Amino acid sequence: MKGLKGKNALVTGATSGIGQAIAVRLAQEGVNVAINYRQSPDDASDTLEMLELACEEIRGCGVKNVLVQGDVSQEKDVMEMVNTAIENLGSLDILINNAGIQIESAAHETKIEDFDRVLAVNLRGAYICAREAIKHFLDRQIPGIIINVSSVHEIIPRPHYLSYSISKGGMGNLTKTLALEYASQGIRVNAIAPGATITPINKAWINDPEEKAKVESHIPMNRAGTAEEMAATVAFLASEETTYITGQTLFIDGGLTLYHDFSEPWSA
Ligand code: NAD
């Protein structure tokens, strides 16, 4: 895609699912990628393997990559992670805030530590990463790009996942506020909002045909999305095909946000 070759990106939570697919897709587009893992570098081995395989298939992407440790909820980790990415890649043009978790429980039974943890990773973590990236963009006058991985739950309430819903609702506002604050400096901030996607976060249903069919029955396109479909849209938003788009959340959900229940008239 236009304008991606030779750029440098940091992808948080790049050891599985959507983050992994984004790292691979960006590398295929010629982007040097800093692959964030939370605990052990071994967790990133699948991503590295997939990236090398994908690059071989297109006769070498000629890209650099570096593994960067960091728990995005820890300010110190994030500062070190962003510095390591910049030192190894030379600079940073693109930040993908992808790391995310969810913890299920009824709102009235949720432990406050669990509530705080989800907000700390999904929202506060995304902000700290954005803050560190923006400092660098401004220092070096880079027209940087931030893409937040939000969710359809940015707008659809999700009972039993209150903290998750709040975190993604907040991410919508994080996206818009940062986009407005830095638009005049050439920094673009957008989000993607995946619907139900086949990744480990959905281990409860992705390998169970009955449960999967139940989930898919709510989706107008009758199927869950793939991590690669999410990654393709991230590449598009990071590319020079979208230089006039900022502050937007792009829903990639097979029609999930189109109110499936209204596909047939309820009354004459
Ligand atoms: P996943 O569980 O495969 O990936 C989550 C990634 O985040 C993992 O690599 C994990 O190690 C990392 N991570 C978790 N806590 C972290 C921390 N504190 N610091 C750094 N990394 C951390 O699931 P996924 O579906 O690929 O999720 C990626 C993003 O997509 C999340 O933000 C999630 O909310 C969002 N999303 C997923 C779906 C879906 O249906 N899969 C739908 C909407 C939004």
GROMACS .gro file of C-alpha atoms and ligand atoms in nm:
model
  312
    1MET     CA    1   0.000   0.000   0.000
    2LYS     CA    2   0.114   0.350  -0.082
    3GLY     CA    3   0.364   0.511   0.157
    4LEU     CA    4   0.428   0.216   0.389
    5LYS     CA    5   0.762   0.082   0.262
    6GLY     CA    6   1.051   0.178   0.490
    7LYS     CA    7   0.831   0.309   0.770
    8ASN     CA    8   0.883   0.196   1.132
    9ALA     CA    9   0.599   0.065   1.345
   10LEU     CA   10   0.545  -0.057   1.699
   11VAL     CA   11   0.264  -0.310   1.750
   12THR     CA   12   0.157  -0.377   2.108
   13GLY     CA   13   0.031  -0.722   2.203
   14ALA     CA   14   0.183  -0.863   1.885
   15THR     CA   15   0.229  -1.220   2.010
   16SER     CA   16  -0.111  -1.350   1.901
   17GLY     CA   17  -0.438  -1.283   1.722
   18ILE     CA   18  -0.499  -0.944   1.564
   19GLY     CA   19  -0.167  -0.791   1.680
   20GLN     CA   20   0.027  -1.079   1.528
   21ALA     CA   21  -0.161  -1.045   1.197
   22ILE     CA   22  -0.094  -0.669   1.196
   23ALA     CA   23   0.281  -0.722   1.252
   24VAL     CA   24   0.292  -0.973   0.966
   25ARG     CA   25   0.085  -0.758   0.728
   26LEU     CA   26   0.292  -0.445   0.796
   27ALA     CA   27   0.614  -0.639   0.734
   28GLN     CA   28   0.468  -0.766   0.404
   29GLU     CA   29   0.410  -0.401   0.315
   30GLY     CA   30   0.780  -0.327   0.380
   31VAL     CA   31   0.738  -0.177   0.728
   32ASN     CA   32   1.005  -0.240   0.994
   33VAL     CA   33   0.823  -0.375   1.298
   34ALA     CA   34   0.885  -0.362   1.673
   35ILE     CA   35   0.695  -0.661   1.810
   36ASN     CA   36   0.578  -0.610   2.167
   37TYR     CA   37   0.551  -0.906   2.403
   38ARG     CA   38   0.445  -0.880   2.764
   39GLN     CA   39   0.652  -1.140   2.946
   40SER     CA   40   0.878  -1.382   2.762
   41PRO     CA   41   1.043  -1.332   2.421
   42ASP     CA   42   0.945  -1.695   2.352
   43ASP     CA   43   0.584  -1.572   2.332
   44ALA     CA   44   0.681  -1.382   2.017
   45SER     CA   45   0.836  -1.682   1.839
   46ASP     CA   46   0.516  -1.764   1.645
   47THR     CA   47   0.491  -1.404   1.524
   48LEU     CA   48   0.855  -1.405   1.411
   49GLU     CA   49   0.809  -1.736   1.230
   50MET     CA   50   0.492  -1.616   1.053
   51LEU     CA   51   0.659  -1.291   0.959
   52GLU     CA   52   0.957  -1.471   0.806
   53LEU     CA   53   0.732  -1.714   0.620
   54ALA     CA   54   0.513  -1.438   0.483
   55CYS     CA   55   0.820  -1.244   0.374
   56GLU     CA   56   0.969  -1.548   0.200
   57GLU     CA   57   0.645  -1.591   0.006
   58ILE     CA   58   0.678  -1.242  -0.136
   59ARG     CA   59   1.055  -1.293  -0.197
   60GLY     CA   60   1.179  -1.108   0.109
   61CYS     CA   61   1.030  -0.793   0.255
   62GLY     CA   62   1.375  -0.652   0.337
   63VAL     CA   63   1.248  -0.534   0.672
   64LYS     CA   64   1.405  -0.514   1.017
   65ASN     CA   65   1.225  -0.637   1.321
   66VAL     CA   66   1.292  -0.617   1.692
   67LEU     CA   67   1.126  -0.775   1.993
   68VAL     CA   68   1.033  -0.526   2.264
   69GLN     CA   69   0.923  -0.631   2.613
   70GLY     CA   70   0.662  -0.431   2.799
   71ASP     CA   71   0.341  -0.448   2.995
   72VAL     CA   72   0.148  -0.158   2.843
   73SER     CA   73  -0.019  -0.082   3.177
   74GLN     CA   74   0.321   0.004   3.330
   75GLU     CA   75   0.445   0.353   3.248
   76LYS     CA   76   0.813   0.259   3.295
   77ASP     CA   77   0.778  -0.045   3.068
   78VAL     CA   78   0.615   0.163   2.796
   79MET     CA   79   0.884   0.432   2.808
   80GLU     CA   80   1.157   0.167   2.777
   81MET     CA   81   0.966  -0.019   2.507
   82VAL     CA   82   0.921   0.291   2.288
   83ASN     CA   83   1.289   0.388   2.337
   84THR     CA   84   1.408   0.038   2.247
   85ALA     CA   85   1.193   0.041   1.934
   86ILE     CA   86   1.333   0.381   1.830
   87GLU     CA   87   1.695   0.284   1.905
   88ASN     CA   88   1.667  -0.037   1.703
   89LEU     CA   89   1.460   0.086   1.409
   90GLY     CA   90   1.603   0.439   1.394
   91SER     CA   91   1.270   0.613   1.453
   92LEU     CA   92   0.899   0.548   1.487
   93ASP     CA   93   0.627   0.649   1.239
   94ILE     CA   94   0.337   0.423   1.334
   95LEU     CA   95   0.200   0.304   1.669
   96ILE     CA   96  -0.062   0.030   1.680
   97ASN     CA   97  -0.233   0.015   2.021
   98ASN     CA   98  -0.358  -0.342   2.002
   99ALA     CA   99  -0.289  -0.502   2.343
  100GLY     CA  100  -0.613  -0.583   2.518
  101ILE     CA  101  -0.778  -0.812   2.770
  102GLN     CA  102  -1.128  -0.889   2.893
  103ILE     CA  103  -1.253  -1.034   3.221
  104GLU     CA  104  -1.606  -1.167   3.244
  105SER     CA  105  -1.826  -1.111   3.550
  106ALA     CA  106  -2.161  -0.961   3.638
  107ALA     CA  107  -2.122  -0.591   3.709
  108HIS     CA  108  -2.241  -0.628   4.069
  109GLU     CA  109  -1.990  -0.905   4.138
  110THR     CA  110  -1.682  -0.763   3.969
  111LYS     CA  111  -1.368  -0.737   4.183
  112ILE     CA  112  -1.230  -0.386   4.173
  113GLU     CA  113  -0.880  -0.520   4.088
  114ASP     CA  114  -1.024  -0.688   3.778
  115PHE     CA  115  -1.209  -0.373   3.678
  116ASP     CA  116  -0.890  -0.166   3.722
  117ARG     CA  117  -0.675  -0.419   3.535
  118VAL     CA  118  -0.891  -0.411   3.220
  119LEU     CA  119  -0.898  -0.031   3.218
  120ALA     CA  120  -0.522  -0.019   3.289
  121VAL     CA  121  -0.433  -0.239   2.993
  122ASN     CA  122  -0.696  -0.144   2.734
  123LEU     CA  123  -0.731   0.229   2.790
  124ARG     CA  124  -0.462   0.372   3.018
  125GLY     CA  125  -0.203   0.154   2.841
  126ALA     CA  126  -0.312   0.280   2.501
  127TYR     CA  127  -0.285   0.637   2.627
  128ILE     CA  128   0.066   0.592   2.772
  129CYS     CA  129   0.187   0.435   2.447
  130ALA     CA  130   0.026   0.718   2.247
  131ARG     CA  131   0.183   0.981   2.473
  132GLU     CA  132   0.534   0.838   2.428
  133ALA     CA  133   0.488   0.802   2.051
  134ILE     CA  134   0.352   1.157   2.014
  135LYS     CA  135   0.651   1.303   2.208
  136HIS     CA  136   0.878   1.135   1.954
  137PHE     CA  137   0.665   1.246   1.654
  138LEU     CA  138   0.679   1.607   1.777
  139ASP     CA  139   1.054   1.599   1.860
  140ARG     CA  140   1.142   1.475   1.512
  141GLN     CA  141   0.855   1.648   1.329
  142ILE     CA  142   0.725   1.312   1.205
  143PRO     CA  143   0.370   1.305   1.063
  144GLY     CA  144   0.306   1.006   1.285
  145ILE     CA  145   0.016   0.768   1.280
  146ILE     CA  146  -0.162   0.603   1.572
  147ILE     CA  147  -0.417   0.328   1.521
  148ASN     CA  148  -0.611   0.204   1.820
  149VAL     CA  149  -0.767  -0.140   1.815
  150SER     CA  150  -1.105  -0.071   1.967
  151SER     CA  151  -1.413  -0.296   1.934
  152VAL     CA  152  -1.777  -0.291   1.829
  153HIS     CA  153  -1.823  -0.254   2.206
  154GLU     CA  154  -1.702   0.101   2.162
  155ILE     CA  155  -2.072   0.159   2.087
  156ILE     CA  156  -2.257  -0.166   2.170
  157PRO     CA  157  -2.306  -0.218   2.546
  158ARG     CA  158  -2.170  -0.554   2.663
  159PRO     CA  159  -2.331  -0.690   2.981
  160HIS     CA  160  -2.097  -0.907   3.194
  161TYR     CA  161  -1.802  -0.721   3.042
  162LEU     CA  162  -1.858  -0.375   3.186
  163SER     CA  163  -1.490  -0.283   3.221
  164TYR     CA  164  -1.423  -0.398   2.863
  165SER     CA  165  -1.716  -0.191   2.728
  166ILE     CA  166  -1.601   0.114   2.922
  167SER     CA  167  -1.243   0.070   2.802
  168LYS     CA  168  -1.347   0.057   2.437
  169GLY     CA  169  -1.597   0.341   2.474
  170GLY     CA  170  -1.311   0.542   2.622
  171MET     CA  171  -1.087   0.439   2.336
  172GLY     CA  172  -1.330   0.604   2.094
  173ASN     CA  173  -1.289   0.930   2.281
  174LEU     CA  174  -0.912   0.882   2.316
  175THR     CA  175  -0.899   0.848   1.937
  176LYS     CA  176  -1.105   1.160   1.868
  177THR     CA  177  -0.942   1.380   2.134
  178LEU     CA  178  -0.585   1.295   2.034
  179ALA     CA  179  -0.678   1.333   1.666
  180LEU     CA  180  -0.807   1.684   1.730
  181GLU     CA  181  -0.524   1.786   1.961
  182TYR     CA  182  -0.249   1.691   1.713
  183ALA     CA  183  -0.417   1.728   1.372
  184SER     CA  184  -0.240   2.056   1.299
  185GLN     CA  185   0.098   1.886   1.357
  186GLY     CA  186   0.022   1.629   1.089
  187ILE     CA  187  -0.037   1.343   1.332
  188ARG     CA  188  -0.331   1.117   1.243
  189VAL     CA  189  -0.512   0.908   1.504
  190ASN     CA  190  -0.776   0.652   1.402
  191ALA     CA  191  -0.922   0.329   1.533
  192ILE     CA  192  -1.050   0.001   1.399
  193ALA     CA  193  -1.343  -0.164   1.573
  194PRO     CA  194  -1.343  -0.538   1.509
  195GLY     CA  195  -1.655  -0.744   1.550
  196ALA     CA  196  -1.634  -1.110   1.654
  197THR     CA  197  -1.294  -1.224   1.528
  198ILE     CA  198  -1.127  -1.566   1.530
  199THR     CA  199  -0.847  -1.515   1.784
  200PRO     CA  200  -0.739  -1.666   2.118
  201ILE     CA  201  -0.936  -1.403   2.314
  202ASN     CA  202  -1.246  -1.592   2.193
  203LYS     CA  203  -1.122  -1.938   2.290
  204ALA     CA  204  -1.462  -1.996   2.453
  205TRP     CA  205  -1.627  -2.042   2.114
  206ILE     CA  206  -1.390  -2.044   1.817
  207ASN     CA  207  -1.323  -2.421   1.832
  208ASP     CA  208  -1.673  -2.527   1.935
  209PRO     CA  209  -1.893  -2.556   1.622
  210GLU     CA  210  -2.218  -2.516   1.817
  211GLU     CA  211  -2.104  -2.211   2.012
  212LYS     CA  212  -1.946  -2.063   1.700
  213ALA     CA  213  -2.271  -2.104   1.505
  214LYS     CA  214  -2.454  -1.931   1.790
  215VAL     CA  215  -2.218  -1.632   1.774
  216GLU     CA  216  -2.231  -1.621   1.396
  217SER     CA  217  -2.612  -1.625   1.393
  218HIS     CA  218  -2.598  -1.267   1.528
  219ILE     CA  219  -2.375  -1.144   1.245
  220PRO     CA  220  -2.548  -1.023   0.926
  221MET     CA  221  -2.268  -1.170   0.711
  222ASN     CA  222  -2.310  -1.503   0.896
  223ARG     CA  223  -1.946  -1.547   0.987
  224ALA     CA  224  -1.682  -1.425   1.226
  225GLY     CA  225  -1.400  -1.208   1.094
  226THR     CA  226  -1.035  -1.303   1.064
  227ALA     CA  227  -0.733  -1.135   1.216
  228GLU     CA  228  -0.602  -1.085   0.860
  229GLU     CA  229  -0.915  -0.884   0.768
  230MET     CA  230  -0.847  -0.657   1.067
  231ALA     CA  231  -0.479  -0.627   0.975
  232ALA     CA  232  -0.560  -0.527   0.615
  233THR     CA  233  -0.768  -0.234   0.739
  234VAL     CA  234  -0.492  -0.128   0.977
  235ALA     CA  235  -0.245  -0.126   0.686
  236PHE     CA  236  -0.492   0.085   0.486
  237LEU     CA  237  -0.529   0.340   0.767
  238ALA     CA  238  -0.151   0.351   0.816
  239SER     CA  239  -0.090   0.404   0.444
  240GLU     CA  240  -0.086   0.716   0.232
  241GLU     CA  241  -0.423   0.611   0.086
  242THR     CA  242  -0.589   0.768   0.391
  243THR     CA  243  -0.394   1.089   0.450
  244TYR     CA  244  -0.712   1.294   0.509
  245ILE     CA  245  -0.874   1.056   0.761
  246THR     CA  246  -0.831   1.130   1.129
  247GLY     CA  247  -1.036   1.083   1.446
  248GLN     CA  248  -1.242   0.802   1.294
  249THR     CA  249  -1.329   0.454   1.412
  250LEU     CA  250  -1.373   0.213   1.124
  251PHE     CA  251  -1.606  -0.077   1.212
  252ILE     CA  252  -1.496  -0.411   1.062
  253ASP     CA  253  -1.775  -0.634   1.177
  254GLY     CA  254  -1.965  -0.810   0.897
  255GLY     CA  255  -2.257  -0.579   0.969
  256LEU     CA  256  -2.276  -0.643   1.345
  257THR     CA  257  -2.338  -0.275   1.416
  258LEU     CA  258  -2.625  -0.264   1.165
  259TYR     CA  259  -2.882  -0.394   1.418
  260HIS     CA  260  -2.934  -0.749   1.292
  261ASP     CA  261  -3.273  -0.771   1.465
  262PHE     CA  262  -3.400  -0.510   1.222
  263SER     CA  263  -3.313  -0.712   0.908
  264GLU     CA  264  -3.684  -0.803   0.886
  265PRO     CA  265  -3.960  -0.551   0.958
  266TRP     CA  266  -4.102  -0.594   1.311
  267SER     CA  267  -4.444  -0.471   1.210
  268ALA     CA  268  -4.628  -0.342   0.905
  269NAD     P1  269  -0.547  -1.200   2.188
  269NAD     O1  270  -0.577  -1.241   2.326
  269NAD     O2  271  -0.500  -1.300   2.090
  269NAD     O3  272  -0.441  -1.081   2.186
  269NAD     C1  273  -0.422  -0.991   2.290
  269NAD     C2  274  -0.276  -0.952   2.291
  269NAD     O4  275  -0.254  -0.852   2.393
  269NAD     C3  276  -0.185  -1.070   2.327
  269NAD     O5  277  -0.072  -1.067   2.244
  269NAD     C4  278  -0.145  -1.042   2.471
  269NAD     O6  279  -0.021  -1.095   2.508
  269NAD     C5  280  -0.141  -0.890   2.469
  269NAD     N1  281  -0.149  -0.829   2.602
  269NAD     C6  282  -0.242  -0.850   2.698
  269NAD     N2  283  -0.212  -0.777   2.807
  269NAD     C7  284  -0.101  -0.706   2.776
  269NAD     C8  285  -0.022  -0.612   2.846
  269NAD     N3  286  -0.053  -0.575   2.971
  269NAD     N4  287   0.086  -0.559   2.785
  269NAD     C9  288   0.119  -0.596   2.659
  269NAD     N5  289   0.049  -0.685   2.588
  269NAD    C10  290  -0.060  -0.739   2.646
  269NAD     O7  291  -0.681  -1.131   2.134
  269NAD     P2  292  -0.713  -1.042   2.006
  269NAD     O8  293  -0.849  -1.073   1.968
  269NAD     O9  294  -0.604  -1.053   1.905
  269NAD    O10  295  -0.713  -0.896   2.071
  269NAD    C11  296  -0.640  -0.787   2.018
  269NAD    C12  297  -0.722  -0.661   2.035
  269NAD    O11  298  -0.839  -0.671   1.956
  269NAD    C13  299  -0.770  -0.634   2.178
  269NAD    O12  300  -0.754  -0.498   2.208
  269NAD    C14  301  -0.915  -0.673   2.174
  269NAD    O13  302  -0.993  -0.603   2.269
  269NAD    C15  303  -0.950  -0.631   2.031
  269NAD     N6  304  -1.073  -0.693   1.979
  269NAD    C16  305  -1.079  -0.827   1.957
  269NAD    C17  306  -1.198  -0.882   1.909
  269NAD    C18  307  -1.214  -1.028   1.882
  269NAD    O14  308  -1.328  -1.073   1.861
  269NAD     N7  309  -1.108  -1.106   1.879
  269NAD    C19  310  -1.309  -0.801   1.884
  269NAD    C20  311  -1.298  -0.663   1.909
  269NAD    C21  312  -1.179  -0.611   1.956
   0.00000   0.00000   0.00000
